[in-house]
Short mmCIF file of the C-alpha atoms (twelve columns), coordinates in Angstrom:
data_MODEL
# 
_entry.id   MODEL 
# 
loop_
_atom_site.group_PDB 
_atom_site.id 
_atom_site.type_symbol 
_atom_site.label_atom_id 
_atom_site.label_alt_id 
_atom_site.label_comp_id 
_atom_site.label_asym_id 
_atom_site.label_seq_id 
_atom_site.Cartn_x 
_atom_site.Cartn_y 
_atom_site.Cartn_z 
_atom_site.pdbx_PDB_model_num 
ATOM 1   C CA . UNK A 1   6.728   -1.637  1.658   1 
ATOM 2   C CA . UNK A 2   3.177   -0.930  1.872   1 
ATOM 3   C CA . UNK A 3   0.257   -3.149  2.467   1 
ATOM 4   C CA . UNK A 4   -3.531  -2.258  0.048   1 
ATOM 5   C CA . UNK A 5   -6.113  -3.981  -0.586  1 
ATOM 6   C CA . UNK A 6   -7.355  -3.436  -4.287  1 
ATOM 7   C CA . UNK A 7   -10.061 -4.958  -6.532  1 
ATOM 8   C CA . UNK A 8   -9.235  -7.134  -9.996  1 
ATOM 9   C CA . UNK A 9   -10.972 -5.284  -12.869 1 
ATOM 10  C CA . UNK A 10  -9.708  -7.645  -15.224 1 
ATOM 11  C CA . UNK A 11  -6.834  -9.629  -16.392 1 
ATOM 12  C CA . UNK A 12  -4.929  -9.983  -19.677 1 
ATOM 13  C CA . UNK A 13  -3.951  -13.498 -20.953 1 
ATOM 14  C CA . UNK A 14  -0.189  -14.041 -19.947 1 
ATOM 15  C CA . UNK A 15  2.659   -15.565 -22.586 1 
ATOM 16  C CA . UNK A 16  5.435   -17.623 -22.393 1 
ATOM 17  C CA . UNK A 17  5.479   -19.695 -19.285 1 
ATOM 18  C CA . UNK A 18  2.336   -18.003 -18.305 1 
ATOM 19  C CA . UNK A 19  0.194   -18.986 -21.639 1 
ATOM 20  C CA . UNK A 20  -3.260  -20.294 -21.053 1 
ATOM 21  C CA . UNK A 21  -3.543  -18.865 -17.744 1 
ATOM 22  C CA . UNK A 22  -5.205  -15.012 -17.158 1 
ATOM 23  C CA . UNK A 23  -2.084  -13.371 -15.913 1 
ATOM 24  C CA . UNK A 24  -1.570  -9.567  -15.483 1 
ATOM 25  C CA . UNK A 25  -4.151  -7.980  -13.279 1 
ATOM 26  C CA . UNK A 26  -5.878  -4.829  -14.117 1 
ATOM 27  C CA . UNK A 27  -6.606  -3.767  -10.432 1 
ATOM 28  C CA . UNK A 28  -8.884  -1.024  -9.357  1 
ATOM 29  C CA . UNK A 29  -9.474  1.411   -5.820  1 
ATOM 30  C CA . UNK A 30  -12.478 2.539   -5.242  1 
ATOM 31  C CA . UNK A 31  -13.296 6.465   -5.666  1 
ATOM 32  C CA . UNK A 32  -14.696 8.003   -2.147  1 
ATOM 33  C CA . UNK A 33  -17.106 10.189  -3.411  1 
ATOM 34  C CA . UNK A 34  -18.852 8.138   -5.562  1 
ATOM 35  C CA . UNK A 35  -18.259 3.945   -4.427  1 
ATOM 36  C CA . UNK A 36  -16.829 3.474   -8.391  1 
ATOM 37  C CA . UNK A 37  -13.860 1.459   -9.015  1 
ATOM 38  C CA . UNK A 38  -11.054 3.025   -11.026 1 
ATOM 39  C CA . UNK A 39  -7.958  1.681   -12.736 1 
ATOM 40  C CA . UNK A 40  -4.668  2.207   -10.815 1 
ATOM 41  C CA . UNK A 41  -2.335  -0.394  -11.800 1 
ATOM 42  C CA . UNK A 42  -1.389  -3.627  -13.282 1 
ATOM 43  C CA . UNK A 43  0.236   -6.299  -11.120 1 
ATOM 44  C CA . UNK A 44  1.780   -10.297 -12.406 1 
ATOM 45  C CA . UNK A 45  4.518   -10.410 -10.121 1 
ATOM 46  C CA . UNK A 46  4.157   -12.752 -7.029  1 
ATOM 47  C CA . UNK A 47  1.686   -15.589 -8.486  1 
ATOM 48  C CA . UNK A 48  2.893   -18.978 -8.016  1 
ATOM 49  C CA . UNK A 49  1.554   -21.704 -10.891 1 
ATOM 50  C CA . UNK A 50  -1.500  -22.877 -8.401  1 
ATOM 51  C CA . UNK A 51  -2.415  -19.251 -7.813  1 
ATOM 52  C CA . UNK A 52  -2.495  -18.583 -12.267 1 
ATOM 53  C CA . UNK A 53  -4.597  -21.683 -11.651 1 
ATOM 54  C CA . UNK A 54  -7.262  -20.824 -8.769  1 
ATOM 55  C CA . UNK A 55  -7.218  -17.417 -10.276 1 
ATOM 56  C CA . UNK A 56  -8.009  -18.122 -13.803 1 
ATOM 57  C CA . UNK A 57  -10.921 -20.079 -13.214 1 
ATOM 58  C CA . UNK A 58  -12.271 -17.169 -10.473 1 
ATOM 59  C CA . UNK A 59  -11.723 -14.336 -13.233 1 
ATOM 60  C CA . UNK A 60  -13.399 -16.665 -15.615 1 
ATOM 61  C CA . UNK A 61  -16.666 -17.295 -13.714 1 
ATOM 62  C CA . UNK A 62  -16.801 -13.150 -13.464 1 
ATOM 63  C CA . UNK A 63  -16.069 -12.268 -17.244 1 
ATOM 64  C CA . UNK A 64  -17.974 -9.267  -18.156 1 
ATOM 65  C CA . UNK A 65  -16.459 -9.174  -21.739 1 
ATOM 66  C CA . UNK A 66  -13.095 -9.295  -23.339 1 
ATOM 67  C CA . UNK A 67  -10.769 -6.798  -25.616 1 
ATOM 68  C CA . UNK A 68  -7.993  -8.292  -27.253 1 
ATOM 69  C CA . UNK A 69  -6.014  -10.296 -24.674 1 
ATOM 70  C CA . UNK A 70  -7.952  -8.561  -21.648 1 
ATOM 71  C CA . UNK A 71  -10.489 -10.136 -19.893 1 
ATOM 72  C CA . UNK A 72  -12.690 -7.675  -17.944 1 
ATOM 73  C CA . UNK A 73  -14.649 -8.860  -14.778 1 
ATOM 74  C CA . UNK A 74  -16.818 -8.060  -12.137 1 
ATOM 75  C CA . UNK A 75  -15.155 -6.006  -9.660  1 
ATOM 76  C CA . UNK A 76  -15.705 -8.566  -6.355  1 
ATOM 77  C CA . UNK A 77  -12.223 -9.980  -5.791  1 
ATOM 78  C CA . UNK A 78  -10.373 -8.694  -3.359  1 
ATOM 79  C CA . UNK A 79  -6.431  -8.927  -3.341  1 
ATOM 80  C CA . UNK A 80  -3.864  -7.633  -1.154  1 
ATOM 81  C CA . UNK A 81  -0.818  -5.968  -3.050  1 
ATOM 82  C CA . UNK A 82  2.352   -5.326  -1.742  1 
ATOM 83  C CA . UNK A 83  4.164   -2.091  -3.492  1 
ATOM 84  C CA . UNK A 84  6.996   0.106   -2.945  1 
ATOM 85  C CA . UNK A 85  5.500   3.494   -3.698  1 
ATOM 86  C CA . UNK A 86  2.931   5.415   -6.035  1 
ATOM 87  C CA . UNK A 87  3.622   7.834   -8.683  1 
ATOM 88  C CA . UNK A 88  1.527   10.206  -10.185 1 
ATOM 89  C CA . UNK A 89  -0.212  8.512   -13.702 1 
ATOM 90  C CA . UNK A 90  -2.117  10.711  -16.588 1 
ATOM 91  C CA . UNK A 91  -2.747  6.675   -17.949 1 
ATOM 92  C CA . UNK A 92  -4.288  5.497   -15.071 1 
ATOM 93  C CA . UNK A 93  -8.438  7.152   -13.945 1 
ATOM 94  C CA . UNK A 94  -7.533  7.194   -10.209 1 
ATOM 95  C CA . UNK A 95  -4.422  9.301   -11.696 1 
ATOM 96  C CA . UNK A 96  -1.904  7.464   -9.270  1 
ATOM 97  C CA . UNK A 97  0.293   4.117   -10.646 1 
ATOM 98  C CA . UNK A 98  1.475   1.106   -8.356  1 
ATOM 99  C CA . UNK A 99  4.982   1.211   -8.122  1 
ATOM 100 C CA . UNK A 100 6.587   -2.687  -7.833  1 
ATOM 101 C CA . UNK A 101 3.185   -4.107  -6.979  1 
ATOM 102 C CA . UNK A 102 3.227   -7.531  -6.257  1 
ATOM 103 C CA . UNK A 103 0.615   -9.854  -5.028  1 
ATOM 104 C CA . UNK A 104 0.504   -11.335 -1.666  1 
ATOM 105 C CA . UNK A 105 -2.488  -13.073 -1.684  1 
ATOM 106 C CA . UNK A 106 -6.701  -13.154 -2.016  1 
ATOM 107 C CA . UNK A 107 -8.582  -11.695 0.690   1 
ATOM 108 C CA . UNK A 108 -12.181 -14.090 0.243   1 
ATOM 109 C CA . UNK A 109 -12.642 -12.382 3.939   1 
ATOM 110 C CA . UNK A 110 -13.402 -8.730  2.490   1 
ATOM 111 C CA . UNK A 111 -16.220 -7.493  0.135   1 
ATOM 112 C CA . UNK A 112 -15.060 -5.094  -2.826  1 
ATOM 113 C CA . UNK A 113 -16.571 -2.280  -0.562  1 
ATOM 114 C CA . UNK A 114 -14.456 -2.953  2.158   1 
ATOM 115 C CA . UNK A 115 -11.064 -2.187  -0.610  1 
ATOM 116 C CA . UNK A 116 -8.983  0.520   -0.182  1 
ATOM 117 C CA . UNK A 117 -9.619  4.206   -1.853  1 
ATOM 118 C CA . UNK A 118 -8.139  6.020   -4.369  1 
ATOM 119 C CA . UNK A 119 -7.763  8.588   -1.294  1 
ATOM 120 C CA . UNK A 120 -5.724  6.129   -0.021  1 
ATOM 121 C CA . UNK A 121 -3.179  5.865   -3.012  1 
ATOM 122 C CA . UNK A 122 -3.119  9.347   -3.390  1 
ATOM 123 C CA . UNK A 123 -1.703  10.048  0.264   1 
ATOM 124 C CA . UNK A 124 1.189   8.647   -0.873  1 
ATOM 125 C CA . UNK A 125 1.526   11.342  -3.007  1 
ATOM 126 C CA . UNK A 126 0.804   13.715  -0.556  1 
ATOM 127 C CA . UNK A 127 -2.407  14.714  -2.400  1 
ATOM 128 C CA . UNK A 128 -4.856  12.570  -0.538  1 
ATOM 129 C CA . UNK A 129 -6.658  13.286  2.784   1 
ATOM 130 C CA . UNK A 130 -3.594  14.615  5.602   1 
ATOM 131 C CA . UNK A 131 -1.347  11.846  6.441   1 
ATOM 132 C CA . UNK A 132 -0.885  10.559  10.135  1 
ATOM 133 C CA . UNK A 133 2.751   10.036  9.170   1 
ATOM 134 C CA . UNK A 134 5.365   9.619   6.872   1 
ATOM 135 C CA . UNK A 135 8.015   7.001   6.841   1 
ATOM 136 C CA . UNK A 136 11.675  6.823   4.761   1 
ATOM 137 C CA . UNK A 137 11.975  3.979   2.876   1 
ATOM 138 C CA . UNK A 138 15.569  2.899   3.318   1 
ATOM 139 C CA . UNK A 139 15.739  1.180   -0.242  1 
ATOM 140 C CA . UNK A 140 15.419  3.982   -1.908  1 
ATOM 141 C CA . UNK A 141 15.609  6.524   0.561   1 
ATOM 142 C CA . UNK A 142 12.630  8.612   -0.868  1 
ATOM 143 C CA . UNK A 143 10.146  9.864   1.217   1 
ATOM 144 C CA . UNK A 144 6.522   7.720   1.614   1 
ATOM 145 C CA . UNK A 145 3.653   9.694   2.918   1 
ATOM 146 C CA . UNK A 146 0.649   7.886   4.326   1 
ATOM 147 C CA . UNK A 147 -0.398  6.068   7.029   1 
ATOM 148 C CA . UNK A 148 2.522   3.288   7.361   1 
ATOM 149 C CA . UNK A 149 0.995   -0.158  7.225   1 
ATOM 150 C CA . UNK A 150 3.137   -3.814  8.829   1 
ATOM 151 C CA . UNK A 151 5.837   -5.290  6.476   1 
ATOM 152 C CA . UNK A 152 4.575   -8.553  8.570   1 
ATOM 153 C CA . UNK A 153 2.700   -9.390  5.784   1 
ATOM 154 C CA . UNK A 154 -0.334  -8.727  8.390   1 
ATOM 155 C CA . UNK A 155 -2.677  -5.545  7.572   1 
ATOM 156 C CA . UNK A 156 -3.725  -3.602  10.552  1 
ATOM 157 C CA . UNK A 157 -6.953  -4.209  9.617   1 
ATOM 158 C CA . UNK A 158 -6.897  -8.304  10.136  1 
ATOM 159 C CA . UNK A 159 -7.249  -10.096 13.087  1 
ATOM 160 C CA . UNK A 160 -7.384  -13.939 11.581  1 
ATOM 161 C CA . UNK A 161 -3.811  -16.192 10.778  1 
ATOM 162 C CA . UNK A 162 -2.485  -16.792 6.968   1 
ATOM 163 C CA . UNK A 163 -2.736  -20.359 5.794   1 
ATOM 164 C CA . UNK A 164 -1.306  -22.184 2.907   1 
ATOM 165 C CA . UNK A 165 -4.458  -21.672 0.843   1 
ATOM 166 C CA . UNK A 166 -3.827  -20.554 -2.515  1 
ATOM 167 C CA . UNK A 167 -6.219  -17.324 -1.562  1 
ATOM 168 C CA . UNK A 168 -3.668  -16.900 1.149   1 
ATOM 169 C CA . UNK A 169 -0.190  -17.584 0.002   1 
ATOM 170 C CA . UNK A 170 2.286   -15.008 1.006   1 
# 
């Protein structure tokens, strides 16, 4: 399992249990070269009823416009996705998908400039900046390339505890 930190583009309104509540995040990385945020991925798995909640009113307060069921928003939320792996995307701008993303929680501690890179992503495709090392992931027994972040639910990167905050929910 690896560990990013990506920004929420925008969200579509969910259905079914989730109706009324802004649901499937659109979540962006930003581009190196230029500081621009670009689609790689949509994400509703691993948001508890208080998180829809917190993070309906949030998205709200940062519409920028809407499309159909989508709700588009300023990129400054920062969220830390768990996923499985990366494939290559034509659908997606950054041109890499999230594989099994789920959300582990908000990160209120980071700015959108501080979220990871497309470059990032793309290592695990082997078509990013070299990787330091590449790991096996015993699930599925394919081959991860990229620099291997903590299944502790801790990113190297973070030096405070997780509380039972809604923003920090594992």
């Amino acid at each position: 399992m690896r560990i990013y930190d990506l920004v929420v583009l925008g969200a579509e309104w969910g259905d079914g249990r989730r109706r009324g509540w802004l649901s499937n995040l659109h979540l962006g990385a930003r581009e190196g070269r230029t500081g621009d945020f670009v689609m790689v991925g949509k994400c509703f798995k691993g948001l508890t009823d208080e998180l829809l909640e917190w993070q309906t009113t949030e998205l709200l307060a940062r519409e920028t416009s809407r499309r159909g069921i989508t709700v588009r928003v300023r990129p400054e939320l920062v969220v830390e996705i768990a996923l499985d792996g990366a494939e290559s995307s034509s659908r997606d701008s950054g041109g890499v998908a999230l594989r099994l993303a789920r959300v582990r929680r908000y990160r209120p501690d980071k700015s959108a400039a501080e979220a990871d890179t497309v470059d990032d992503l793309l290592a695990l495709l082997g078509r990013g900046p070299p990787a330091p090392r590449s790991t096996i992931d015993p699930k599925s027994r394919s081959q991860h390339i990229g620099p291997t972040r903590p299944s502790s639910g801790l990113s190297h990167r973070r030096s405070r505890s997780v509380s039972d905050s809604p923003l920090e929910s594992q």
